[in-house]
mmCIF file of C-alpha atoms and ligand atoms in Angstrom:
data_model
loop_
_atom_site.group_PDB
_atom_site.id
_atom_site.type_symbol
_atom_site.label_atom_id
_atom_site.label_comp_id
_atom_site.label_asym_id
_atom_site.label_seq_id
_atom_site.Cartn_x
_atom_site.Cartn_y
_atom_site.Cartn_z
ATOM 1 C CA MET A 1 112.690 83.369 125.777
ATOM 2 C CA ILE A 2 114.470 80.193 124.658
ATOM 3 C CA LYS A 3 111.080 78.666 123.940
ATOM 4 C CA ALA A 4 110.233 81.627 121.701
ATOM 5 C CA PHE A 5 113.493 81.161 119.742
ATOM 6 C CA ILE A 6 112.883 77.418 119.350
ATOM 7 C CA THR A 7 109.314 78.033 118.143
ATOM 8 C CA ARG A 8 110.576 80.646 115.700
ATOM 9 C CA LEU A 9 113.225 78.254 114.368
ATOM 10 C CA ARG A 10 110.651 75.485 114.017
ATOM 11 C CA GLN A 11 108.290 77.759 112.115
ATOM 12 C CA GLY A 12 111.001 78.769 109.677
ATOM 13 C CA TYR A 13 110.565 81.390 106.962
ATOM 14 C CA LYS A 14 106.880 81.722 106.109
ATOM 15 C CA THR A 15 106.853 84.368 103.358
ATOM 16 C CA ILE A 16 106.173 82.999 99.865
ATOM 17 C CA GLY A 17 108.928 83.243 97.264
ATOM 18 C CA PHE A 18 106.647 84.851 94.654
ATOM 19 C CA PRO A 19 107.561 86.608 92.393
ATOM 20 C CA ARG A 20 111.097 85.086 92.566
ATOM 21 C CA THR A 21 109.532 81.623 92.452
ATOM 22 C CA ALA A 22 106.388 80.567 90.596
ATOM 23 C CA ALA A 23 103.059 81.268 92.273
ATOM 24 C CA ALA A 24 101.218 78.275 93.686
ATOM 25 C CA PRO A 25 97.490 79.004 93.834
ATOM 26 C CA PRO A 26 95.299 76.438 95.620
ATOM 27 C CA GLU A 27 94.142 73.383 93.669
ATOM 28 C CA ARG A 28 90.512 74.529 93.413
ATOM 29 C CA PHE A 29 91.400 78.067 92.324
ATOM 30 C CA ARG A 30 89.598 79.245 89.173
ATOM 31 C CA GLY A 31 91.820 81.641 87.260
ATOM 32 C CA LEU A 32 92.208 82.698 83.654
ATOM 33 C CA PRO A 33 89.605 80.945 81.475
ATOM 34 C CA ASN A 34 90.743 78.997 78.450
ATOM 35 C CA VAL A 35 88.245 79.634 75.676
ATOM 36 C CA ASN A 36 88.016 77.292 72.686
ATOM 37 C CA ASN A 37 86.140 78.957 69.825
ATOM 38 C CA HIS A 38 86.318 75.927 67.535
ATOM 39 C CA ALA A 39 84.525 73.741 70.062
ATOM 40 C CA CYS A 40 81.839 76.377 70.728
ATOM 41 C CA ALA A 41 78.494 75.838 68.945
ATOM 42 C CA GLY A 42 77.786 79.601 69.081
ATOM 43 C CA GLY A 43 74.258 81.032 69.151
ATOM 44 C CA ASP A 44 72.690 77.596 68.484
ATOM 45 C CA CYS A 45 73.588 76.590 72.026
ATOM 46 C CA ALA A 46 74.248 79.709 74.189
ATOM 47 C CA ALA A 47 74.012 77.591 77.360
ATOM 48 C CA CYS A 48 76.862 79.628 78.878
ATOM 49 C CA ILE A 49 74.986 82.901 78.380
ATOM 50 C CA ALA A 50 71.841 81.461 79.947
ATOM 51 C CA VAL A 51 73.588 80.448 83.180
ATOM 52 C CA CYS A 52 75.933 83.400 83.650
ATOM 53 C CA PRO A 53 74.662 85.495 86.592
ATOM 54 C CA THR A 54 76.604 88.627 85.595
ATOM 55 C CA LYS A 55 76.217 88.663 81.797
ATOM 56 C CA ALA A 56 79.958 88.169 81.451
ATOM 57 C CA VAL A 57 79.799 85.794 78.478
ATOM 58 C CA SER A 58 79.198 86.960 74.929
ATOM 59 C CA LEU A 59 79.151 85.219 71.560
ATOM 60 C CA ASP A 60 78.991 88.314 69.322
ATOM 61 C CA LYS A 61 82.577 88.072 68.074
ATOM 62 C CA GLY A 62 83.279 84.495 69.077
ATOM 63 C CA LEU A 63 83.141 83.090 72.587
ATOM 64 C CA CYS A 64 84.399 85.753 74.968
ATOM 65 C CA ILE A 65 84.397 86.193 78.751
ATOM 66 C CA ASP A 66 84.583 89.668 80.269
ATOM 67 C CA LEU A 67 86.958 89.121 83.190
ATOM 68 C CA GLY A 68 85.848 92.434 84.680
ATOM 69 C CA ALA A 69 82.278 91.174 85.039
ATOM 70 C CA CYS A 70 83.021 87.489 85.718
ATOM 71 C CA ILE A 71 82.664 86.249 89.299
ATOM 72 C CA PHE A 72 84.488 82.990 88.462
ATOM 73 C CA CYS A 73 81.546 80.848 89.582
ATOM 74 C CA GLY A 74 82.363 78.235 86.933
ATOM 75 C CA ALA A 75 78.710 77.821 85.875
ATOM 76 C CA CYS A 76 79.480 78.468 82.182
ATOM 77 C CA ALA A 77 82.186 75.786 82.101
ATOM 78 C CA LYS A 78 79.793 73.279 83.689
ATOM 79 C CA ALA A 79 76.922 74.213 81.362
ATOM 80 C CA CYS A 80 78.892 74.018 78.106
ATOM 81 C CA PRO A 81 78.173 70.609 76.493
ATOM 82 C CA GLN A 82 81.200 71.016 74.173
ATOM 83 C CA GLY A 83 83.654 71.855 76.962
ATOM 84 C CA ALA A 84 84.598 75.093 75.201
ATOM 85 C CA ILE A 85 85.333 76.903 78.479
ATOM 86 C CA ARG A 86 87.866 75.655 80.974
ATOM 87 C CA PHE A 87 89.178 77.556 83.973
ATOM 88 C CA THR A 88 92.939 77.323 84.473
ATOM 89 C CA PRO A 89 94.829 78.004 87.728
ATOM 90 C CA ASN A 90 96.549 81.015 86.125
ATOM 91 C CA HIS A 91 96.260 83.880 88.639
ATOM 92 C CA VAL A 92 97.456 86.576 86.177
ATOM 93 C CA LEU A 93 94.232 88.443 85.431
ATOM 94 C CA SER A 94 94.821 92.187 85.755
ATOM 95 C CA ALA A 95 94.815 94.811 83.010
ATOM 96 C CA ARG A 96 95.429 98.535 82.618
ATOM 97 C CA ALA A 97 92.467 99.131 80.285
ATOM 98 C CA ARG A 98 88.891 97.924 80.735
ATOM 99 C CA HIS A 99 88.654 96.490 77.189
ATOM 100 C CA ASP A 100 91.784 94.383 77.819
ATOM 101 C CA LEU A 101 89.726 92.299 80.246
ATOM 102 C CA LEU A 102 87.784 90.736 77.372
ATOM 103 C CA CYS A 103 89.139 87.217 77.235
ATOM 104 C CA GLY A 104 88.635 85.362 73.942
ATOM 105 C CA GLU A 105 90.503 82.500 72.361
ATOM 106 C CA ASN A 106 93.549 84.541 71.425
ATOM 107 C CA SER A 107 93.359 87.403 73.881
ATOM 108 C CA MET A 108 94.388 87.599 77.468
ATOM 109 C CA PRO A 109 94.882 90.480 79.906
ATOM 110 C CA ALA A 110 98.239 92.216 80.283
ATOM 111 C CA VAL A 111 99.540 94.994 82.521
ATOM 112 C CA LYS A 112 101.882 97.642 81.185
ATOM 113 C CA ALA A 113 104.000 99.246 83.905
ATOM 114 C CA LEU A 114 103.500 102.900 84.850
ATOM 115 C CA SER A 115 105.392 105.516 82.880
ATOM 116 C CA LYS A 116 109.048 106.191 83.757
ATOM 117 C CA ASP A 117 108.102 109.449 85.493
ATOM 118 C CA MET A 118 105.473 107.727 87.619
ATOM 119 C CA LEU A 119 107.826 104.844 88.436
ATOM 120 C CA ARG A 120 110.439 107.349 89.601
ATOM 121 C CA ILE A 121 107.886 108.541 92.160
ATOM 122 C CA PHE A 122 106.093 105.299 93.096
ATOM 123 C CA GLY A 123 108.473 102.514 92.018
ATOM 124 C CA ARG A 124 110.111 102.034 95.413
ATOM 125 C CA SER A 125 107.406 103.336 97.728
ATOM 126 C CA LEU A 126 103.690 103.215 97.059
ATOM 127 C CA LYS A 127 101.196 104.088 99.783
ATOM 128 C CA LEU A 128 97.588 103.156 99.127
ATOM 129 C CA ARG A 129 94.406 104.098 100.936
ATOM 130 C CA GLN A 130 91.743 101.389 100.779
ATOM 131 C CA VAL A 131 88.146 102.500 100.219
ATOM 132 C CA SER A 132 85.313 100.003 100.581
ATOM 133 C CA ALA A 133 82.630 101.552 98.399
ATOM 134 C CA GLY A 134 79.843 99.150 99.322
ATOM 135 C CA GLY A 135 81.734 95.869 99.105
ATOM 136 C CA CYS A 136 80.711 92.637 100.877
ATOM 137 C CA ASN A 137 84.111 92.560 102.633
ATOM 138 C CA ALA A 138 85.489 89.613 100.676
ATOM 139 C CA CYS A 139 87.854 91.764 98.575
ATOM 140 C CA GLU A 140 88.821 93.732 101.678
ATOM 141 C CA ALA A 141 89.622 90.466 103.497
ATOM 142 C CA ASP A 142 91.926 89.345 100.688
ATOM 143 C CA ILE A 143 93.636 92.752 100.652
ATOM 144 C CA ASN A 144 94.196 92.317 104.408
ATOM 145 C CA VAL A 145 95.851 88.974 103.708
ATOM 146 C CA LEU A 146 98.515 90.814 101.690
ATOM 147 C CA GLY A 147 99.721 92.390 104.925
ATOM 148 C CA THR A 148 100.315 89.028 106.608
ATOM 149 C CA ILE A 149 103.670 87.322 106.939
ATOM 150 C CA VAL A 150 102.802 84.999 104.018
ATOM 151 C CA TYR A 151 102.521 87.723 101.355
ATOM 152 C CA ASP A 152 104.331 90.561 103.172
ATOM 153 C CA LEU A 153 103.323 93.371 100.802
ATOM 154 C CA GLY A 154 105.676 95.745 102.655
ATOM 155 C CA ARG A 155 108.782 93.994 101.236
ATOM 156 C CA PHE A 156 107.937 95.601 97.872
ATOM 157 C CA GLY A 157 107.583 99.067 99.392
ATOM 158 C CA VAL A 158 103.789 98.939 99.114
ATOM 159 C CA GLN A 159 101.781 99.849 102.173
ATOM 160 C CA ILE A 160 98.121 100.433 103.049
ATOM 161 C CA VAL A 161 97.831 103.744 104.932
ATOM 162 C CA ALA A 162 95.059 105.217 107.075
ATOM 163 C CA SER A 163 94.775 108.671 105.539
ATOM 164 C CA PRO A 164 94.277 109.634 101.880
ATOM 165 C CA ARG A 165 96.558 112.607 102.538
ATOM 166 C CA HIS A 166 99.418 110.187 103.191
ATOM 167 C CA ALA A 167 98.519 108.073 100.150
ATOM 168 C CA ASP A 168 99.737 107.900 96.552
ATOM 169 C CA GLY A 169 96.527 106.329 95.374
ATOM 170 C CA LEU A 170 93.325 104.478 96.151
ATOM 171 C CA LEU A 171 92.593 100.768 96.272
ATOM 172 C CA ILE A 172 88.840 100.650 95.725
ATOM 173 C CA THR A 173 86.513 97.715 96.385
ATOM 174 C CA GLY A 174 82.740 97.459 96.045
ATOM 175 C CA PRO A 175 80.369 98.579 93.294
ATOM 176 C CA VAL A 176 80.269 102.212 94.574
ATOM 177 C CA THR A 177 76.895 102.490 96.241
ATOM 178 C CA LYS A 178 75.095 105.803 95.873
ATOM 179 C CA ASN A 179 75.676 106.383 99.611
ATOM 180 C CA MET A 180 79.434 106.003 99.146
ATOM 181 C CA GLN A 181 79.754 108.088 96.002
ATOM 182 C CA VAL A 182 80.459 111.438 97.695
ATOM 183 C CA ALA A 183 82.778 109.865 100.291
ATOM 184 C CA LEU A 184 84.767 108.190 97.525
ATOM 185 C CA LEU A 185 85.087 111.411 95.512
ATOM 186 C CA LYS A 186 86.182 113.356 98.615
ATOM 187 C CA THR A 187 88.754 110.683 99.448
ATOM 188 C CA TYR A 188 90.073 110.831 95.874
ATOM 189 C CA GLU A 189 90.361 114.617 96.034
ATOM 190 C CA ALA A 190 92.268 114.348 99.325
ATOM 191 C CA VAL A 191 95.027 112.263 97.712
ATOM 192 C CA PRO A 192 97.797 114.559 96.455
ATOM 193 C CA ASP A 193 98.723 114.495 92.750
ATOM 194 C CA PRO A 194 100.041 112.518 90.982
ATOM 195 C CA LYS A 195 97.880 109.600 92.109
ATOM 196 C CA ILE A 196 96.722 106.222 90.921
ATOM 197 C CA VAL A 197 93.457 104.322 91.251
ATOM 198 C CA VAL A 198 93.197 100.547 91.462
ATOM 199 C CA ALA A 199 89.801 98.845 91.132
ATOM 200 C CA VAL A 200 89.838 95.533 92.997
ATOM 201 C CA GLY A 201 87.209 92.887 92.315
ATOM 202 C CA ALA A 202 84.260 92.375 89.976
ATOM 203 C CA CYS A 203 82.100 94.891 91.889
ATOM 204 C CA ALA A 204 84.590 97.746 91.602
ATOM 205 C CA ILE A 205 85.140 96.977 87.924
ATOM 206 C CA ASN A 206 81.598 96.329 86.720
ATOM 207 C CA GLY A 207 79.118 95.946 89.582
ATOM 208 C CA GLY A 208 79.837 92.239 90.143
ATOM 209 C CA PRO A 209 76.888 90.188 91.423
ATOM 210 C CA PHE A 210 74.985 93.451 91.971
ATOM 211 C CA VAL A 211 75.057 94.293 88.278
ATOM 212 C CA ASN A 212 71.279 94.726 88.042
ATOM 213 C CA CYS A 213 70.887 96.779 91.230
ATOM 214 C CA THR A 214 69.813 100.413 90.868
ATOM 215 C CA GLN A 215 71.267 101.660 94.155
ATOM 216 C CA HIS A 216 74.868 101.767 93.033
ATOM 217 C CA LEU A 217 77.016 102.689 90.071
ATOM 218 C CA HIS A 218 78.446 99.951 87.914
ATOM 219 C CA GLY A 219 82.002 100.232 89.069
ATOM 220 C CA VAL A 220 84.579 102.907 89.726
ATOM 221 C CA THR A 221 85.053 103.976 86.082
ATOM 222 C CA GLU A 222 81.736 105.814 86.172
ATOM 223 C CA ILE A 223 83.255 108.501 88.401
ATOM 224 C CA LEU A 224 87.059 108.061 88.493
ATOM 225 C CA PRO A 225 89.879 107.221 86.076
ATOM 226 C CA VAL A 226 91.222 103.740 86.817
ATOM 227 C CA ASP A 227 94.898 102.804 86.322
ATOM 228 C CA LEU A 228 94.640 99.110 87.143
ATOM 229 C CA PHE A 229 91.761 96.600 87.085
ATOM 230 C CA ILE A 230 92.129 93.466 89.220
ATOM 231 C CA PRO A 231 89.372 90.901 88.444
ATOM 232 C CA GLY A 232 87.972 88.268 90.786
ATOM 233 C CA CYS A 233 85.162 87.777 93.255
ATOM 234 C CA PRO A 234 87.146 88.246 95.379
ATOM 235 C CA PRO A 235 90.521 88.294 93.621
ATOM 236 C CA HIS A 236 93.008 85.867 95.166
ATOM 237 C CA PRO A 237 95.777 87.724 97.079
ATOM 238 C CA LEU A 238 98.220 86.378 94.460
ATOM 239 C CA THR A 239 96.179 88.065 91.714
ATOM 240 C CA ILE A 240 96.163 91.388 93.585
ATOM 241 C CA LEU A 241 99.885 91.175 94.348
ATOM 242 C CA ASP A 242 100.687 90.216 90.760
ATOM 243 C CA GLY A 243 98.682 93.157 89.359
ATOM 244 C CA ILE A 244 100.326 95.709 91.646
ATOM 245 C CA LEU A 245 103.825 94.352 90.989
ATOM 246 C CA ARG A 246 103.268 94.468 87.223
ATOM 247 C CA LEU A 247 102.034 98.051 87.509
ATOM 248 C CA LEU A 248 105.266 98.907 89.355
ATOM 249 C CA GLY A 249 107.358 97.108 86.751
ATOM 250 C CA LYS A 250 108.568 94.525 89.284
ATOM 251 C CA ILE A 251 107.155 91.689 87.141
ATOM 252 C CA LYS A 252 107.605 91.957 83.388
HETATM 253 S S1 SF4 B 301 82.384 81.853 85.547
HETATM 254 FE FE1 SF4 B 301 82.136 84.015 84.947
HETATM 255 S S2 SF4 B 301 81.491 83.926 82.824
HETATM 256 FE FE2 SF4 B 301 81.176 81.861 83.673
HETATM 257 S S3 SF4 B 301 79.028 81.828 84.391
HETATM 258 FE FE3 SF4 B 301 80.272 82.438 86.155
HETATM 259 S S4 SF4 B 301 80.299 84.677 86.078
HETATM 260 FE FE4 SF4 B 301 79.600 83.989 84.058
#
């Protein structure tokens, strides 16, 4: 018993201070892209468009990256001879509306908190049912990490539950394969109103790396209303936590 106490004392307090203290993503983390329109040579070059595996880059209205489609592979930044794209370690990537994920030189995603009425219901206790709608398990793994001692999602009153009937909303991963479509709709119907839907990862938002596949939908929005989009492939646990906390008004 004494040994257990000594080990516990040696280990100390493992939970991160975020959001009280600044987030510290790993050194190699690719977060919010910094897009420099002035440096971009536009359609004369288009090297970024040629290398992007998910068609996330566009030049129609200036250089723009769709964070909902981007898998953060970094190929566009490497391919650009002018260095017009640079990935920063900023983990704040989520948005309430799909079009807010379009990241140009002067635009970046932002999350508006739920309405006052919804916050009265969910602000202090939010139970979410996770549905893997054809995901590769990477997003699911990073959602699991949120339950560990390091992130301790429960300290914010947010919990992943086993049954949709006990849930306030769905946390959906994967591009929604045709085989999962009915199961997802039934799970959604089983959640009592009012409810929220969170799309986690490039697949759930836009189809991700499977964007050209015909055996799935291109994200959750094709069949369900989405309240929060969390980009990434997979999103870092800090990005998921940040998005949920902003939705609950715990980060302004
Ligand atoms: S980082 Fe995103 S935008 Fe750039 S090439 Fe990869 S998927 Fe496309």
